[in-house]
C-alpha cells in the first residue's frame, strides 16, 4: 500500500497553540481509523528511528498513525510545565477530536504509547473522549506515587533527580529548523521557561492530590475502552499490566523478560510480534473485525527460569504461559515464617538487627533499564552479605512463583524515620544470587501513604510490604533468599540518620503457580527504518569506585550515543555522566551529580546544550541545583541556574 508520510502535520489546539505531528496514512481509499502516540520525545530525531519500526507497519494495514510531539516539546509550540498536566490531557482530547473529524479518518481513534505514552493513554481514556475506542499501554503504571520513578512505597527514589536531569536536557533542544521557520523564537521561549522539576516532585512527600491526579487506580470505572497492557520483568513498571486485568473488564496483559522497550525490539529476549498483536487489537476495536481478540487469554506472560546473574543478559531462558483470569485460581499462597533458622524451620524467638551500610545496593542495576550496558541486576552476594538474610534449604522439586510476594513484619525502631528494603533472590548451588523481586517501604507510610506519621520509637509495630510482581521457576537444588536492609543506594535516597531496626517477628507469603497453559506468541517483526549514517561510535561504561582515602563508594555511569546523521540530513548526538557517591557510615554524604550534553547540527548550523544537576541533603532539607548553557554555532544563547531547598518532612 502506498503511504503518505507527512513530517509536520499541524494540529491546532483550541487556545491557538500549534502541535506538530508526523502522519503516516494510506494515500487513497476510504477513511481509516487513527492511532495516536502523544509523547515529548521529539519525533524528528529523538524517536524517529524507533517510530519507523511501528507506525508505517500499521498504516500499511489501513490506519492513519499520528506521532505527536506534546505541547512545548520537539516541533510543537507552547510550553511543557510538568508531566501529565490537565493541559496535556485536554490537548490529547483535542487531538483525538481533531483526528476523528478529518476526511481521511473513519471517526474512531486508538491511543498507544510506552512509558509517558502509556501514562497519558490511560489517563486520557479515563476522560472518555467520544472518539477514543481502544488503548495499548506499554511499560507504565496505574499509581503515580506508589509505583513510579519519583517515589516507591513512600521512599524518595534516586531516579527522581535522574529523570528530572534527563527531562531538563531533552526539553532544552529546539524545534527542527527544517520544519519550523520560527524555531529560534520558539527555542528561546522554551529555554526561558524550562522547569527543573526535581524540587517540585521531591516536595510532594505523601500521596496527596498531586500524585492522585493521573493515577488511574483512583477511578478504575472511568476507563470504559478495551486496554491491552504490556510490560517487562526487567523494567521498573512490571506491575501495571496485571493490575489492568484485575480491575478493568476488557483488559488483557502481556509480560515478557524485557527492559523498558517495545516487545518486538526489547532485550533480554525472546522478543515477540508486538506489531501483529497490536494490529489484531486495533482491527477488533477500531474496525469491528470479528477476529476473536476479545476472547484471547487475558494474561499471557513469560515464566522465567532462574538463571545466573548477568547485567548484560541478551536473553532469558523460560517459557510462555497463559492464564484465563487474574487473580488466577491456579495460584496457591504459601506463608513461610521467618525463624532463627531462616525461611521456615522451627519457630523461636527472633531478634535480628537491620542497620545497613549506606552503599548497599550498587549491584541492583537500573531502575528503568533500556539496554544491555550493564543495566540489569548483577550478582547480589555482596549486597546480601550486608543484609539480614533468611533462606530456605535446597528445594527438593521445582517451584514456580507468579504474582506479588507479601512480607509482614513486627519491628522496633531506634528513630522516627526508617526505610525497609526487601530483595527476594534465587540462590544457585554455586552460591550465585539472582534478584527475582524487590520492594521498598518508607515506614512512615506503613499505614496510610496519604497521611504519613513517625515510626514508633522503642515499642514494637507492624508493617506490611508488597514486593513487585515476579514470574520465575526455581529449579530443584536452588534456595530462596529474603534479604532485608534499611538502605539501597542509589535506588533510594537515604534517611537523614542511620536507622536501627530490630526484627522480632515476620512471615513471607509466596504466590505459587500450581499449573499453567502454554502460549505461543507471534514471531517478532521489525521493519527496517530509514538509513542512519553513524559518524562516531557509541561508548558506554558502568563501574563502582572505592576511594580508599575518603572511604566513599561511587557508582559511575557513562553513556555516549555517538553522532548520527539522519535521513533528513540532521546530525544528532547526546551523552551523559552520572556519579552516585556515598560514605558507608554517613547518609548525609549522599551526593548525586548528573551531566548531559546535546548536539544538533546541519551544514552551517549547530546547537549544543549542556546541563548539570546535583542533589545533596542535610538533616532538614534536600538541596537541588541545576545549570543549563545553550549555544548556537558556538555562541552562548542563554544560561540558567536553579538552586532550591526542599524541606525533609518524610523524605
CSV table of C-alpha atoms in Angstrom, one decimal, residues 262-448:
chain,number,residue,atom,x,y,z
A,262,UNK,CA,8.7,-2.2,23.0
A,263,UNK,CA,8.5,-6.0,22.9
A,264,UNK,CA,9.5,-6.5,19.2
A,265,UNK,CA,12.9,-4.8,19.8
A,266,UNK,CA,13.5,-5.2,23.6
A,267,UNK,CA,16.1,-7.2,25.4
A,268,UNK,CA,16.6,-9.6,27.1
A,269,UNK,CA,14.9,-11.9,24.6
A,270,UNK,CA,12.9,-13.6,23.5
A,271,UNK,CA,11.1,-10.9,21.6
A,272,UNK,CA,7.6,-11.3,20.2
A,273,UNK,CA,5.5,-9.9,17.4
A,274,UNK,CA,4.2,-6.8,19.0
A,275,UNK,CA,3.2,-5.3,15.7
A,276,UNK,CA,1.0,-8.2,14.8
A,277,UNK,CA,-0.6,-8.3,18.3
A,278,UNK,CA,-1.3,-4.6,18.1
A,279,UNK,CA,-2.8,-5.0,14.7
A,280,UNK,CA,-5.1,-7.7,15.9
A,281,UNK,CA,-6.2,-5.4,18.8
A,282,UNK,CA,-6.8,-2.4,16.6
A,283,UNK,CA,-8.6,-4.4,14.0
A,284,UNK,CA,-11.0,-5.7,16.6
A,285,UNK,CA,-11.8,-2.5,18.4
A,286,UNK,CA,-11.3,0.2,15.7
A,287,UNK,CA,-12.6,-1.8,12.7
A,288,UNK,CA,-15.0,-4.2,14.4
A,289,UNK,CA,-13.2,-7.1,12.7
A,290,UNK,CA,-14.6,-10.4,14.1
A,291,UNK,CA,-11.2,-11.8,14.8
A,292,UNK,CA,-11.9,-13.0,18.3
A,293,UNK,CA,-9.3,-10.8,20.0
A,294,UNK,CA,-11.7,-10.2,22.9
A,295,UNK,CA,-11.5,-13.9,23.7
A,296,UNK,CA,-7.7,-14.2,23.8
A,297,UNK,CA,-6.4,-15.3,27.2
A,298,UNK,CA,-6.3,-12.1,29.3
A,299,UNK,CA,-2.9,-13.0,30.9
A,300,UNK,CA,0.0,-14.1,28.7
A,301,UNK,CA,3.4,-14.0,30.2
A,302,UNK,CA,6.9,-15.3,30.2
A,303,UNK,CA,7.8,-17.6,33.1
A,304,UNK,CA,11.5,-17.1,33.5
A,305,UNK,CA,13.9,-19.8,34.6
A,306,UNK,CA,16.2,-18.8,37.4
A,307,UNK,CA,19.4,-18.0,35.6
A,308,UNK,CA,22.9,-16.9,36.6
A,309,UNK,CA,23.1,-13.2,37.3
A,310,UNK,CA,24.2,-11.2,34.2
A,311,UNK,CA,23.8,-7.4,34.0
A,312,UNK,CA,24.2,-7.7,30.2
A,313,UNK,CA,21.9,-10.7,29.6
A,314,UNK,CA,20.8,-10.8,25.9
A,315,UNK,CA,18.2,-13.5,26.6
A,316,UNK,CA,16.5,-15.2,29.4
A,317,UNK,CA,15.5,-18.9,29.5
A,318,UNK,CA,11.9,-19.8,30.2
A,319,UNK,CA,8.6,-20.5,28.6
A,320,UNK,CA,5.4,-18.6,27.6
A,321,UNK,CA,2.3,-19.4,29.6
A,322,UNK,CA,-1.3,-18.1,29.7
A,323,UNK,CA,-3.9,-17.6,32.5
A,324,UNK,CA,-7.6,-17.4,32.0
A,325,UNK,CA,-8.1,-14.7,34.6
A,326,UNK,CA,-6.4,-12.5,37.1
A,327,UNK,CA,-6.2,-13.1,40.0
A,328,UNK,CA,-5.7,-16.7,38.9
A,329,UNK,CA,-7.3,-19.7,40.6
A,330,UNK,CA,-4.2,-21.7,39.8
A,331,UNK,CA,-2.1,-19.7,42.3
A,332,UNK,CA,-1.8,-21.1,45.9
A,333,UNK,CA,-0.4,-18.8,48.6
A,334,UNK,CA,2.1,-20.3,50.9
A,335,UNK,CA,3.2,-18.4,54.1
A,336,UNK,CA,6.6,-19.1,55.5
A,337,UNK,CA,7.7,-17.8,58.9
A,338,UNK,CA,11.0,-16.0,59.4
A,339,UNK,CA,12.8,-18.0,62.1
A,340,UNK,CA,16.3,-18.2,63.6
A,341,UNK,CA,16.9,-20.9,61.1
A,342,UNK,CA,15.9,-18.8,58.1
A,343,UNK,CA,12.8,-19.0,55.9
A,344,UNK,CA,10.9,-21.8,57.6
A,345,UNK,CA,12.2,-24.1,60.3
A,346,UNK,CA,11.5,-24.4,63.9
A,347,UNK,CA,9.8,-21.4,65.4
A,348,UNK,CA,11.7,-19.5,68.1
A,349,UNK,CA,12.4,-16.0,69.4
A,350,UNK,CA,13.6,-13.7,66.6
A,351,UNK,CA,15.9,-10.7,67.2
A,352,UNK,CA,17.7,-9.5,64.1
A,353,UNK,CA,19.3,-6.1,63.6
A,354,UNK,CA,18.6,-4.2,60.4
A,355,UNK,CA,21.1,-1.4,60.2
A,356,UNK,CA,22.7,-1.5,56.8
A,357,UNK,CA,25.8,0.4,55.4
A,358,UNK,CA,24.8,3.2,53.1
A,359,UNK,CA,26.5,1.8,50.0
A,360,UNK,CA,24.4,-1.3,49.9
A,361,UNK,CA,22.6,-1.6,46.6
A,362,UNK,CA,25.1,-0.8,43.9
A,363,UNK,CA,24.6,-4.3,42.3
A,364,UNK,CA,20.9,-3.5,41.7
A,365,UNK,CA,21.2,-2.2,38.1
A,366,UNK,CA,19.0,0.5,36.7
A,367,UNK,CA,15.5,1.1,38.0
A,368,UNK,CA,14.4,1.6,34.4
A,369,UNK,CA,16.9,-0.2,32.2
A,370,UNK,CA,16.7,0.4,28.4
A,371,UNK,CA,19.5,-1.8,27.1
A,372,UNK,CA,22.4,-4.1,27.9
A,373,UNK,CA,25.1,-1.6,29.1
A,374,UNK,CA,25.3,-3.4,32.5
A,375,UNK,CA,21.8,-2.2,33.4
A,376,UNK,CA,20.3,-5.4,34.8
A,377,UNK,CA,20.9,-6.6,38.4
A,378,UNK,CA,24.3,-8.2,38.9
A,379,UNK,CA,25.1,-11.0,41.4
A,380,UNK,CA,23.5,-10.0,44.7
A,381,UNK,CA,26.0,-11.8,47.0
A,382,UNK,CA,27.9,-8.6,48.0
A,383,UNK,CA,24.6,-6.8,49.0
A,384,UNK,CA,23.3,-10.0,50.6
A,385,UNK,CA,26.4,-10.1,52.8
A,386,UNK,CA,25.5,-6.6,54.1
A,387,UNK,CA,21.8,-7.5,54.7
A,388,UNK,CA,19.9,-9.6,57.2
A,389,UNK,CA,19.1,-12.8,55.2
A,390,UNK,CA,16.7,-15.6,55.6
A,391,UNK,CA,16.7,-18.5,53.2
A,392,UNK,CA,15.2,-21.9,52.6
A,393,UNK,CA,17.1,-25.1,52.3
A,394,UNK,CA,17.8,-26.5,48.8
A,395,UNK,CA,14.4,-27.1,47.1
A,396,UNK,CA,13.5,-30.7,46.6
A,397,UNK,CA,11.5,-30.0,43.5
A,398,UNK,CA,10.9,-27.1,41.1
A,399,UNK,CA,8.8,-24.2,42.4
A,400,UNK,CA,7.0,-21.6,40.1
A,401,UNK,CA,6.3,-18.2,41.6
A,402,UNK,CA,3.8,-15.9,39.9
A,403,UNK,CA,2.5,-12.7,41.5
A,404,UNK,CA,3.5,-10.3,44.3
A,405,UNK,CA,5.1,-11.8,47.4
A,406,UNK,CA,4.0,-10.1,50.6
A,407,UNK,CA,6.2,-9.6,53.7
A,408,UNK,CA,4.7,-9.0,57.1
A,409,UNK,CA,7.0,-7.9,59.9
A,410,UNK,CA,7.0,-6.9,63.5
A,411,UNK,CA,9.7,-4.4,64.2
A,412,UNK,CA,11.1,-1.9,66.7
A,413,UNK,CA,13.0,1.2,65.7
A,414,UNK,CA,15.6,3.4,67.3
A,415,UNK,CA,14.4,6.5,65.3
A,416,UNK,CA,11.3,8.1,63.8
A,417,UNK,CA,12.5,7.7,60.2
A,418,UNK,CA,13.4,4.4,58.6
A,419,UNK,CA,13.3,2.6,55.3
A,420,UNK,CA,12.7,-1.1,54.8
A,421,UNK,CA,14.0,-2.7,51.6
A,422,UNK,CA,13.4,-6.4,50.7
A,423,UNK,CA,15.0,-8.4,48.0
A,424,UNK,CA,13.9,-11.9,47.0
A,425,UNK,CA,16.7,-13.8,45.4
A,426,UNK,CA,17.2,-17.2,43.8
A,427,UNK,CA,20.5,-18.8,45.1
A,428,UNK,CA,22.1,-21.3,42.9
A,429,UNK,CA,24.1,-24.3,44.2
A,430,UNK,CA,27.3,-22.4,43.4
A,431,UNK,CA,26.2,-19.5,45.6
A,432,UNK,CA,25.3,-17.0,42.9
A,433,UNK,CA,22.4,-14.8,44.0
A,434,UNK,CA,19.9,-13.6,41.3
A,435,UNK,CA,17.3,-11.0,42.3
A,436,UNK,CA,13.8,-12.0,41.3
A,437,UNK,CA,11.7,-9.4,43.1
A,438,UNK,CA,12.1,-6.5,45.4
A,439,UNK,CA,10.1,-3.9,47.4
A,440,UNK,CA,10.7,-0.6,49.2
A,441,UNK,CA,8.7,0.9,52.1
A,442,UNK,CA,9.2,4.2,53.9
A,443,UNK,CA,8.0,3.0,57.3
A,444,UNK,CA,6.4,6.4,57.9
A,445,UNK,CA,3.9,5.3,55.2
A,446,UNK,CA,3.2,1.9,56.7
A,447,UNK,CA,-0.5,2.6,57.4
A,448,UNK,CA,-1.5,5.3,55.0
